[in-house]
PDB file of C-alpha atoms in Angstrom:
ATOM      1  CA  MET A 759       0.000   0.000   0.000  1.00 39.00           C
ATOM      2  CA  LEU A 760       1.297   3.479  -0.887  1.00 38.00           C
ATOM      3  CA  SER A 761       2.292   5.778   1.952  1.00 42.00           C
ATOM      4  CA  ASN A 762       0.547   9.159   2.183  1.00 42.00           C
ATOM      5  CA  MET A 763       3.650  10.916   0.848  1.00 42.00           C
ATOM      6  CA  ALA A 764       4.001   8.514  -2.072  1.00 41.00           C
ATOM      7  CA  PHE A 765       0.295   8.841  -2.828  1.00 37.00           C
ATOM      8  CA  CYS A 766       0.554  12.651  -2.877  1.00 46.00           C
ATOM      9  CA  LYS A 767       3.563  12.473  -5.206  1.00 48.00           C
ATOM     10  CA  LEU A 768       1.750  10.054  -7.510  1.00 40.00           C
ATOM     11  CA  ILE A 769      -1.298  12.312  -7.770  1.00 46.00           C
ATOM     12  CA  PHE A 770       0.889  15.390  -8.221  1.00 52.00           C
ATOM     13  CA  THR A 771       2.864  13.786 -11.070  1.00 48.00           C
ATOM     14  CA  GLY A 772      -0.301  12.756 -12.882  1.00 46.00           C
ATOM     15  CA  THR A 773      -1.960  16.093 -12.273  1.00 51.00           C
ATOM     16  CA  VAL A 774       0.874  18.294 -13.549  1.00 51.00           C
ATOM     17  CA  THR A 775       1.016  16.183 -16.703  1.00 45.00           C
ATOM     18  CA  TRP A 776      -2.671  16.895 -17.271  1.00 42.00           C
ATOM     19  CA  LEU A 777      -2.334  20.522 -16.205  1.00 54.00           C
ATOM     20  CA  PHE A 778       0.411  21.042 -18.780  1.00 49.00           C
ATOM     21  CA  PHE A 779      -2.102  20.778 -21.599  1.00 46.00           C
ATOM     22  CA  LEU A 780      -4.495  23.176 -19.853  1.00 48.00           C
ATOM     23  CA  PHE A 781      -2.159  25.834 -18.491  1.00 50.00           C
ATOM     24  CA  ILE A 782       0.174  26.022 -21.504  1.00 44.00           C
ATOM     25  CA  SER A 783      -2.770  26.230 -23.885  1.00 45.00           C
ATOM     26  CA  PRO A 784      -2.983  29.755 -25.381  1.00 40.00           C
ATOM     27  CA  SER A 785      -6.756  29.772 -24.863  1.00 37.00           C
ATOM     28  CA  HIS A 786      -6.345  31.287 -21.400  1.00 40.00           C
ATOM     29  CA  ALA A 787      -3.314  33.459 -22.060  1.00 37.00           C
ATOM     30  CA  ALA A 788      -3.584  37.029 -20.841  1.00 38.00           C
ATOM     31  CA  SER A 789      -3.911  39.071 -23.997  1.00 36.00           C
ATOM     32  CA  SER A 790      -5.990  41.848 -25.476  1.00 33.00           C
ATOM     33  CA  GLY A 791      -8.016  39.283 -27.382  1.00 36.00           C
ATOM     34  CA  SER A 792      -9.104  37.489 -24.229  1.00 43.00           C
ATOM     35  CA  ASN A 793     -11.766  40.101 -23.497  1.00 51.00           C
ATOM     36  CA  ILE A 794     -14.138  38.779 -26.163  1.00 51.00           C
ATOM     37  CA  GLY A 795     -17.493  38.240 -24.469  1.00 55.00           C
ATOM     38  CA  TYR A 796     -16.179  39.621 -21.157  1.00 61.00           C
ATOM     39  CA  PRO A 797     -15.171  43.240 -21.908  1.00 64.00           C
ATOM     40  CA  GLU A 798     -15.371  44.571 -18.358  1.00 86.00           C
ATOM     41  CA  LYS A 799     -12.830  42.560 -16.439  1.00 95.00           C
ATOM     42  CA  VAL A 800     -12.205  42.792 -12.701  1.00 97.00           C
ATOM     43  CA  ASN A 801      -8.679  43.418 -11.422  1.00 97.00           C
ATOM     44  CA  LEU A 802      -7.612  40.784  -8.894  1.00 98.00           C
ATOM     45  CA  SER A 803      -4.172  41.232  -7.309  1.00 98.00           C
ATOM     46  CA  LEU A 804      -2.507  38.797  -4.930  1.00 98.00           C
ATOM     47  CA  TYR A 805       0.318  40.038  -2.675  1.00 98.00           C
ATOM     48  CA  TYR A 806       2.139  37.063  -1.220  1.00 98.00           C
ATOM     49  CA  GLU A 807       5.423  35.420  -0.243  1.00 98.00           C
ATOM     50  CA  THR A 808       6.452  32.040  -1.589  1.00 98.00           C
ATOM     51  CA  LEU A 809       7.090  30.021   1.578  1.00 98.00           C
ATOM     52  CA  ASN A 810       4.267  31.326   3.726  1.00 98.00           C
ATOM     53  CA  PRO A 811       1.965  28.315   4.316  1.00 98.00           C
ATOM     54  CA  ASN A 812      -1.188  30.423   4.048  1.00 98.00           C
ATOM     55  CA  CYS A 813      -0.035  31.807   0.710  1.00 98.00           C
ATOM     56  CA  SER A 814       0.974  28.419  -0.681  1.00 98.00           C
ATOM     57  CA  ASN A 815      -2.311  26.838   0.361  1.00 97.00           C
ATOM     58  CA  PHE A 816      -4.315  29.719  -1.057  1.00 98.00           C
ATOM     59  CA  ILE A 817      -2.583  29.564  -4.442  1.00 97.00           C
ATOM     60  CA  VAL A 818      -2.836  25.786  -4.763  1.00 96.00           C
ATOM     61  CA  GLN A 819      -6.197  25.084  -3.170  1.00 93.00           C
ATOM     62  CA  LYS A 820      -8.181  28.271  -3.753  1.00 95.00           C
ATOM     63  CA  LEU A 821      -6.871  30.627  -6.404  1.00 96.00           C
ATOM     64  CA  THR A 822      -6.324  27.819  -8.889  1.00 93.00           C
ATOM     65  CA  THR A 823     -10.099  27.268  -9.018  1.00 91.00           C
ATOM     66  CA  VAL A 824     -10.337  30.250 -11.375  1.00 93.00           C
ATOM     67  CA  PHE A 825      -9.004  27.877 -14.046  1.00 88.00           C
ATOM     68  CA  ALA A 826     -11.315  25.042 -13.015  1.00 83.00           C
ATOM     69  CA  ASN A 827     -14.381  27.204 -13.526  1.00 84.00           C
ATOM     70  CA  ASP A 828     -14.598  30.134 -15.906  1.00 87.00           C
ATOM     71  CA  LEU A 829     -13.824  32.910 -13.422  1.00 94.00           C
ATOM     72  CA  ILE A 830     -10.523  33.525 -15.235  1.00 94.00           C
ATOM     73  CA  SER A 831     -12.645  34.852 -18.124  1.00 92.00           C
ATOM     74  CA  ILE A 832     -13.623  37.971 -16.182  1.00 95.00           C
ATOM     75  CA  ILE A 833     -10.466  38.795 -14.214  1.00 96.00           C
ATOM     76  CA  ASN A 834      -7.113  40.415 -14.823  1.00 96.00           C
ATOM     77  CA  LEU A 835      -5.028  38.334 -12.430  1.00 97.00           C
ATOM     78  CA  ARG A 836      -1.832  39.815 -10.993  1.00 97.00           C
ATOM     79  CA  LEU A 837       0.639  38.018  -8.720  1.00 98.00           C
ATOM     80  CA  VAL A 838       3.058  40.077  -6.619  1.00 98.00           C
ATOM     81  CA  PRO A 839       5.674  37.925  -4.816  1.00 98.00           C
ATOM     82  CA  TRP A 840       7.146  40.046  -2.041  1.00 98.00           C
ATOM     83  CA  GLY A 841       4.988  39.925   1.085  1.00 98.00           C
ATOM     84  CA  ASN A 842       6.833  40.709   4.322  1.00 97.00           C
ATOM     85  CA  ALA A 843      10.291  40.909   2.786  1.00 98.00           C
ATOM     86  CA  PHE A 844      12.310  44.059   3.409  1.00 97.00           C
ATOM     87  CA  ILE A 845      15.633  45.650   2.499  1.00 96.00           C
ATOM     88  CA  ASP A 846      18.221  45.734   5.268  1.00 96.00           C
ATOM     89  CA  ASN A 847      19.540  49.293   5.467  1.00 93.00           C
ATOM     90  CA  SER A 848      23.036  48.291   6.546  1.00 94.00           C
ATOM     91  CA  SER A 849      23.707  45.453   4.111  1.00 94.00           C
ATOM     92  CA  LYS A 850      21.352  46.699   1.371  1.00 91.00           C
ATOM     93  CA  LYS A 851      20.256  43.096   0.920  1.00 95.00           C
ATOM     94  CA  ILE A 852      16.734  41.717   0.702  1.00 97.00           C
ATOM     95  CA  VAL A 853      15.663  39.879   3.848  1.00 98.00           C
ATOM     96  CA  CYS A 854      12.701  37.492   3.779  1.00 98.00           C
ATOM     97  CA  LYS A 855      10.589  36.229   6.651  1.00 97.00           C
ATOM     98  CA  HIS A 856      11.229  32.581   5.792  1.00 98.00           C
ATOM     99  CA  GLY A 857      14.913  32.972   5.031  1.00 98.00           C
ATOM    100  CA  PRO A 858      17.179  33.147   1.963  1.00 98.00           C
ATOM    101  CA  GLU A 859      15.365  30.328   0.156  1.00 98.00           C
ATOM    102  CA  GLU A 860      12.183  32.366   0.187  1.00 98.00           C
ATOM    103  CA  CYS A 861      14.051  35.367  -1.213  1.00 98.00           C
ATOM    104  CA  MET A 862      15.357  33.154  -3.987  1.00 98.00           C
ATOM    105  CA  LEU A 863      11.926  31.734  -4.798  1.00 98.00           C
ATOM    106  CA  ASN A 864      10.311  35.185  -4.630  1.00 98.00           C
ATOM    107  CA  THR A 865      12.789  36.296  -7.266  1.00 98.00           C
ATOM    108  CA  VAL A 866      12.374  33.146  -9.378  1.00 98.00           C
ATOM    109  CA  GLU A 867       8.608  33.625  -9.418  1.00 98.00           C
ATOM    110  CA  ALA A 868       9.035  37.330 -10.195  1.00 98.00           C
ATOM    111  CA  CYS A 869      11.163  36.285 -13.169  1.00 98.00           C
ATOM    112  CA  ALA A 870       8.517  33.829 -14.348  1.00 98.00           C
ATOM    113  CA  ILE A 871       5.790  36.487 -14.152  1.00 98.00           C
ATOM    114  CA  ASN A 872       7.811  39.003 -16.142  1.00 98.00           C
ATOM    115  CA  VAL A 873       9.593  36.719 -18.612  1.00 98.00           C
ATOM    116  CA  TRP A 874       6.337  34.975 -19.512  1.00 97.00           C
ATOM    117  CA  ASN A 875       4.218  38.078 -19.025  1.00 97.00           C
ATOM    118  CA  ASP A 876       2.213  37.412 -22.188  1.00 95.00           C
ATOM    119  CA  ASN A 877       1.135  33.958 -21.038  1.00 93.00           C
ATOM    120  CA  LEU A 878      -0.649  33.867 -17.694  1.00 92.00           C
ATOM    121  CA  ASN A 879      -1.194  30.132 -17.950  1.00 88.00           C
ATOM    122  CA  LYS A 880       2.492  29.408 -18.341  1.00 93.00           C
ATOM    123  CA  TYR A 881       3.757  31.384 -15.370  1.00 96.00           C
ATOM    124  CA  TYR A 882       0.803  30.489 -13.163  1.00 95.00           C
ATOM    125  CA  GLY A 883       1.354  26.798 -13.867  1.00 93.00           C
ATOM    126  CA  PHE A 884       5.018  27.171 -12.914  1.00 96.00           C
ATOM    127  CA  ILE A 885       4.193  29.071  -9.711  1.00 97.00           C
ATOM    128  CA  TYR A 886       1.433  26.601  -8.869  1.00 96.00           C
ATOM    129  CA  CYS A 887       3.982  23.777  -9.104  1.00 95.00           C
ATOM    130  CA  ILE A 888       6.464  25.546  -6.802  1.00 97.00           C
ATOM    131  CA  GLU A 889       3.804  26.313  -4.217  1.00 97.00           C
ATOM    132  CA  PHE A 890       2.526  22.733  -4.266  1.00 96.00           C
ATOM    133  CA  LEU A 891       6.060  21.556  -3.489  1.00 97.00           C
ATOM    134  CA  ALA A 892       6.250  24.163  -0.711  1.00 98.00           C
ATOM    135  CA  ILE A 893       3.131  22.702   0.899  1.00 97.00           C
ATOM    136  CA  GLU A 894       4.801  19.284   0.941  1.00 96.00           C
ATOM    137  CA  GLY A 895       8.072  20.667   2.295  1.00 97.00           C
ATOM    138  CA  ARG A 896       9.824  19.940  -0.999  1.00 97.00           C
ATOM    139  CA  HIS A 897      10.438  23.476  -2.229  1.00 98.00           C
ATOM    140  CA  LYS A 898      14.121  22.638  -2.739  1.00 98.00           C
ATOM    141  CA  ASP A 899      12.949  20.607  -5.740  1.00 98.00           C
ATOM    142  CA  TRP A 900      11.449  23.692  -7.388  1.00 98.00           C
ATOM    143  CA  SER A 901      13.563  23.300 -10.540  1.00 97.00           C
ATOM    144  CA  THR A 902      11.671  20.093 -11.377  1.00 96.00           C
ATOM    145  CA  CYS A 903       8.724  22.330 -12.231  1.00 96.00           C
ATOM    146  CA  PHE A 904      10.391  23.194 -15.541  1.00 96.00           C
ATOM    147  CA  GLU A 905      10.281  19.572 -16.626  1.00 93.00           C
ATOM    148  CA  ASN A 906       6.856  18.941 -15.098  1.00 88.00           C
ATOM    149  CA  PHE A 907       5.335  21.682 -17.243  1.00 88.00           C
ATOM    150  CA  GLY A 908       7.549  21.290 -20.293  1.00 90.00           C
ATOM    151  CA  LEU A 909       9.179  24.690 -19.785  1.00 95.00           C
ATOM    152  CA  THR A 910      12.642  25.873 -20.833  1.00 96.00           C
ATOM    153  CA  PRO A 911      14.723  26.852 -17.754  1.00 98.00           C
ATOM    154  CA  LYS A 912      17.141  29.201 -19.515  1.00 98.00           C
ATOM    155  CA  PRO A 913      15.029  32.386 -19.666  1.00 98.00           C
ATOM    156  CA  ILE A 914      14.200  32.172 -15.962  1.00 98.00           C
ATOM    157  CA  LEU A 915      17.726  31.287 -14.880  1.00 98.00           C
ATOM    158  CA  ASP A 916      19.149  34.076 -17.050  1.00 98.00           C
ATOM    159  CA  CYS A 917      16.706  36.495 -15.437  1.00 98.00           C
ATOM    160  CA  TYR A 918      17.643  35.359 -11.938  1.00 98.00           C
ATOM    161  CA  ASN A 919      21.407  35.207 -12.448  1.00 97.00           C
ATOM    162  CA  GLY A 920      21.578  38.345 -14.573  1.00 97.00           C
ATOM    163  CA  GLY A 921      20.012  40.615 -11.962  1.00 94.00           C
ATOM    164  CA  ASN A 922      16.732  41.355 -13.709  1.00 97.00           C
ATOM    165  CA  GLY A 923      14.945  39.248 -11.123  1.00 97.00           C
ATOM    166  CA  THR A 924      16.215  41.502  -8.358  1.00 97.00           C
ATOM    167  CA  GLU A 925      14.964  44.550 -10.247  1.00 97.00           C
ATOM    168  CA  PHE A 926      11.543  42.955 -10.620  1.00 98.00           C
ATOM    169  CA  SER A 927      11.506  42.106  -6.910  1.00 98.00           C
ATOM    170  CA  LEU A 928      12.362  45.687  -5.995  1.00 97.00           C
ATOM    171  CA  GLN A 929       9.511  46.921  -8.187  1.00 98.00           C
ATOM    172  CA  TYR A 930       7.168  44.585  -6.289  1.00 98.00           C
ATOM    173  CA  ALA A 931       8.645  45.826  -3.021  1.00 98.00           C
ATOM    174  CA  ASN A 932       7.808  49.407  -3.987  1.00 97.00           C
ATOM    175  CA  GLU A 933       4.295  48.467  -5.077  1.00 97.00           C
ATOM    176  CA  THR A 934       3.651  46.523  -1.868  1.00 98.00           C
ATOM    177  CA  ALA A 935       4.984  49.368   0.262  1.00 97.00           C
ATOM    178  CA  HIS A 936       2.572  51.824  -1.359  1.00 97.00           C
ATOM    179  CA  LEU A 937      -0.603  49.819  -0.951  1.00 98.00           C
ATOM    180  CA  ILE A 938      -3.501  51.936   0.358  1.00 96.00           C
ATOM    181  CA  PRO A 939      -4.441  50.803   2.902  1.00 96.00           C
ATOM    182  CA  PRO A 940      -1.186  48.979   3.704  1.00 97.00           C
ATOM    183  CA  GLY A 941      -1.231  45.210   3.534  1.00 97.00           C
ATOM    184  CA  ALA A 942      -1.729  43.836   7.046  1.00 97.00           C
ATOM    185  CA  PHE A 943      -0.859  40.188   6.346  1.00 98.00           C
ATOM    186  CA  VAL A 944      -0.389  37.680   3.553  1.00 98.00           C
ATOM    187  CA  PRO A 945      -2.037  36.583   1.417  1.00 98.00           C
ATOM    188  CA  TRP A 946      -3.405  40.069   0.774  1.00 98.00           C
ATOM    189  CA  LEU A 947      -6.018  40.225  -1.967  1.00 98.00           C
ATOM    190  CA  VAL A 948      -7.183  43.376  -3.702  1.00 98.00           C
ATOM    191  CA  VAL A 949     -10.257  43.473  -5.953  1.00 97.00           C
ATOM    192  CA  ASN A 950     -10.487  46.612  -8.095  1.00 96.00           C
ATOM    193  CA  ASN A 951      -8.189  48.449  -5.645  1.00 95.00           C
ATOM    194  CA  GLN A 952     -10.238  47.367  -2.624  1.00 97.00           C
ATOM    195  CA  PRO A 953      -8.645  44.901  -0.157  1.00 98.00           C
ATOM    196  CA  ILE A 954     -10.885  42.085   1.049  1.00 97.00           C
ATOM    197  CA  ARG A 955      -8.774  41.492   4.158  1.00 97.00           C
ATOM    198  CA  GLU A 956      -9.585  38.387   6.246  1.00 97.00           C
ATOM    199  CA  ASP A 957     -12.336  37.308   3.863  1.00 97.00           C
ATOM    200  CA  TYR A 958      -9.869  36.504   1.066  1.00 97.00           C
ATOM    201  CA  GLY A 959     -11.086  32.911   0.958  1.00 95.00           C
ATOM    202  CA  ASN A 960     -14.366  34.215  -0.490  1.00 96.00           C
ATOM    203  CA  PHE A 961     -12.675  36.198  -3.259  1.00 97.00           C
ATOM    204  CA  THR A 962     -14.988  34.693  -5.896  1.00 96.00           C
ATOM    205  CA  SER A 963     -17.982  36.488  -4.396  1.00 95.00           C
ATOM    206  CA  TYR A 964     -16.126  39.815  -4.393  1.00 96.00           C
ATOM    207  CA  VAL A 965     -15.066  39.378  -8.008  1.00 97.00           C
ATOM    208  CA  CYS A 966     -18.589  38.486  -9.089  1.00 95.00           C
ATOM    209  CA  ASN A 967     -20.057  41.457  -7.205  1.00 94.00           C
ATOM    210  CA  ALA A 968     -17.533  43.786  -8.829  1.00 95.00           C
ATOM    211  CA  TYR A 969     -18.129  42.438 -12.325  1.00 95.00           C
ATOM    212  CA  LYS A 970     -20.404  44.713 -14.390  1.00 92.00           C
ATOM    213  CA  GLY A 971     -20.377  42.842 -17.689  1.00 91.00           C
ATOM    214  CA  SER A 972     -23.516  41.561 -19.372  1.00 88.00           C
ATOM    215  CA  VAL A 973     -22.254  38.004 -19.918  1.00 88.00           C
ATOM    216  CA  VAL A 974     -22.334  36.272 -16.525  1.00 88.00           C
ATOM    217  CA  PRO A 975     -19.808  33.418 -16.249  1.00 87.00           C
ATOM    218  CA  ASN A 976     -20.693  30.108 -14.624  1.00 86.00           C
ATOM    219  CA  ALA A 977     -18.493  30.952 -11.648  1.00 90.00           C
ATOM    220  CA  CYS A 978     -20.849  33.788 -10.714  1.00 92.00           C
ATOM    221  CA  LYS A 979     -24.018  31.746 -10.848  1.00 86.00           C
ATOM    222  CA  ASN A 980     -25.502  30.113  -7.738  1.00 68.00           C
ATOM    223  CA  PRO A 981     -24.302  27.825  -6.407  1.00 51.00           C
ATOM    224  CA  LEU A 982     -20.767  28.989  -7.163  1.00 49.00           C
ATOM    225  CA  PRO A 983     -18.865  26.002  -8.625  1.00 43.00           C
ATOM    226  CA  GLY A 984     -15.380  25.228  -7.367  1.00 43.00           C
ATOM    227  CA  THR A 985     -15.383  27.568  -4.383  1.00 42.00           C
ATOM    228  CA  ASN A 986     -15.362  24.749  -1.824  1.00 45.00           C
ATOM    229  CA  LEU A 987     -12.371  23.006  -3.336  1.00 42.00           C
ATOM    230  CA  ALA A 988     -10.072  23.960  -0.449  1.00 41.00           C
ATOM    231  CA  LYS A 989     -12.129  22.356   2.317  1.00 44.00           C
ATOM    232  CA  GLU A 990     -10.328  19.012   1.968  1.00 44.00           C
ATOM    233  CA  ALA A 991      -7.654  18.673   4.635  1.00 41.00           C
ATOM    234  CA  SER A 992      -5.509  16.247   2.651  1.00 50.00           C
ATOM    235  CA  PRO A 993      -3.412  17.672  -0.225  1.00 51.00           C
ATOM    236  CA  ALA A 994      -3.947  14.383  -2.054  1.00 50.00           C
ATOM    237  CA  LYS A 995      -7.742  14.677  -1.808  1.00 55.00           C
ATOM    238  CA  THR A 996      -7.601  18.327  -2.807  1.00 51.00           C
ATOM    239  CA  MET A 997      -5.509  17.546  -5.871  1.00 50.00           C
ATOM    240  CA  SER A 998      -7.815  14.689  -6.828  1.00 51.00           C
ATOM    241  CA  ARG A 999     -10.875  16.963  -6.680  1.00 53.00           C
ATOM    242  CA  PHE A1000      -9.016  19.711  -8.516  1.00 48.00           C
ATOM    243  CA  LYS A1001      -8.052  17.326 -11.308  1.00 47.00           C
ATOM    244  CA  HIS A1002     -11.710  16.369 -11.713  1.00 54.00           C
ATOM    245  CA  ALA A1003     -12.698  20.056 -11.814  1.00 50.00           C
ATOM    246  CA  LEU A1004     -10.135  20.732 -14.535  1.00 48.00           C
ATOM    247  CA  GLN A1005     -11.438  17.812 -16.584  1.00 52.00           C
ATOM    248  CA  GLU A1006     -14.947  19.259 -16.368  1.00 55.00           C
ATOM    249  CA  HIS A1007     -13.542  22.651 -17.380  1.00 47.00           C
ATOM    250  CA  GLN A1008     -11.817  21.147 -20.410  1.00 50.00           C
ATOM    251  CA  ILE A1009     -15.072  19.529 -21.526  1.00 55.00           C
ATOM    252  CA  ARG A1010     -16.947  22.832 -21.240  1.00 53.00           C
ATOM    253  CA  LYS A1011     -14.201  24.631 -23.140  1.00 51.00           C
ATOM    254  CA  LEU A1012     -14.304  22.117 -25.998  1.00 56.00           C
ATOM    255  CA  LYS A1013     -18.076  22.532 -26.184  1.00 60.00           C
ATOM    256  CA  GLY A1014     -17.579  26.290 -26.528  1.00 56.00           C
ATOM    257  CA  GLN A1015     -19.637  27.133 -23.473  1.00 50.00           C
ATOM    258  CA  PHE A1016     -17.398  30.073 -22.651  1.00 41.00           C
ATOM    259  CA  VAL A1017     -14.589  32.090 -24.187  1.00 37.00           C
TER     260      VAL A1017
END
């Protein structure tokens, strides 16, 4: 019989293989043409840090549901990896709450967001993979996410090693520092410039309430599909349910039920 850890790894391996075809597909890429049918998108910004358990769980178990239902059709999703990091005045170095490895992963994810800035699915899939590993305590294996999603490492490694990643991180630091009102904790979610504070787990409702378009996506109809995905305590059970949700999403997409 498989151990819990082996079972989680087995499900994760199978899931990322399936996710590759969904996330890398250009049908969900962030582009000017993605507004067809949903012209009045809602801005959804996530301010987070890579090794904070609440952030990792939110990204993997909650935020990812926007791809499992059609909520992604009505949002401009922004990820800002900085969180509680700060710049030490004496050393002029970035210091992160969860240590140097978090600083490194913050920068790696910042590189992914900016290098693949024209393909939301690509960089979100990569970040999703890293955060899943973080939940399991295997964030040191983050580089395996390139292979898991069929991605070329060179652009990200060049960004990180060449210093551009640090510049991106500092831009996120400045943005985070100028939030009004200031972010009180992570994850910190902002919907159309309004923070939703402790109720971030119900972000779908806030997005749907803010959406003023005439075409109402399935995610905003009652009952809201996919919003209870994170109630499973076991990562393995959560991933299993998420895989099923993605399969249902793929079927709806092929039938042309939404853009």
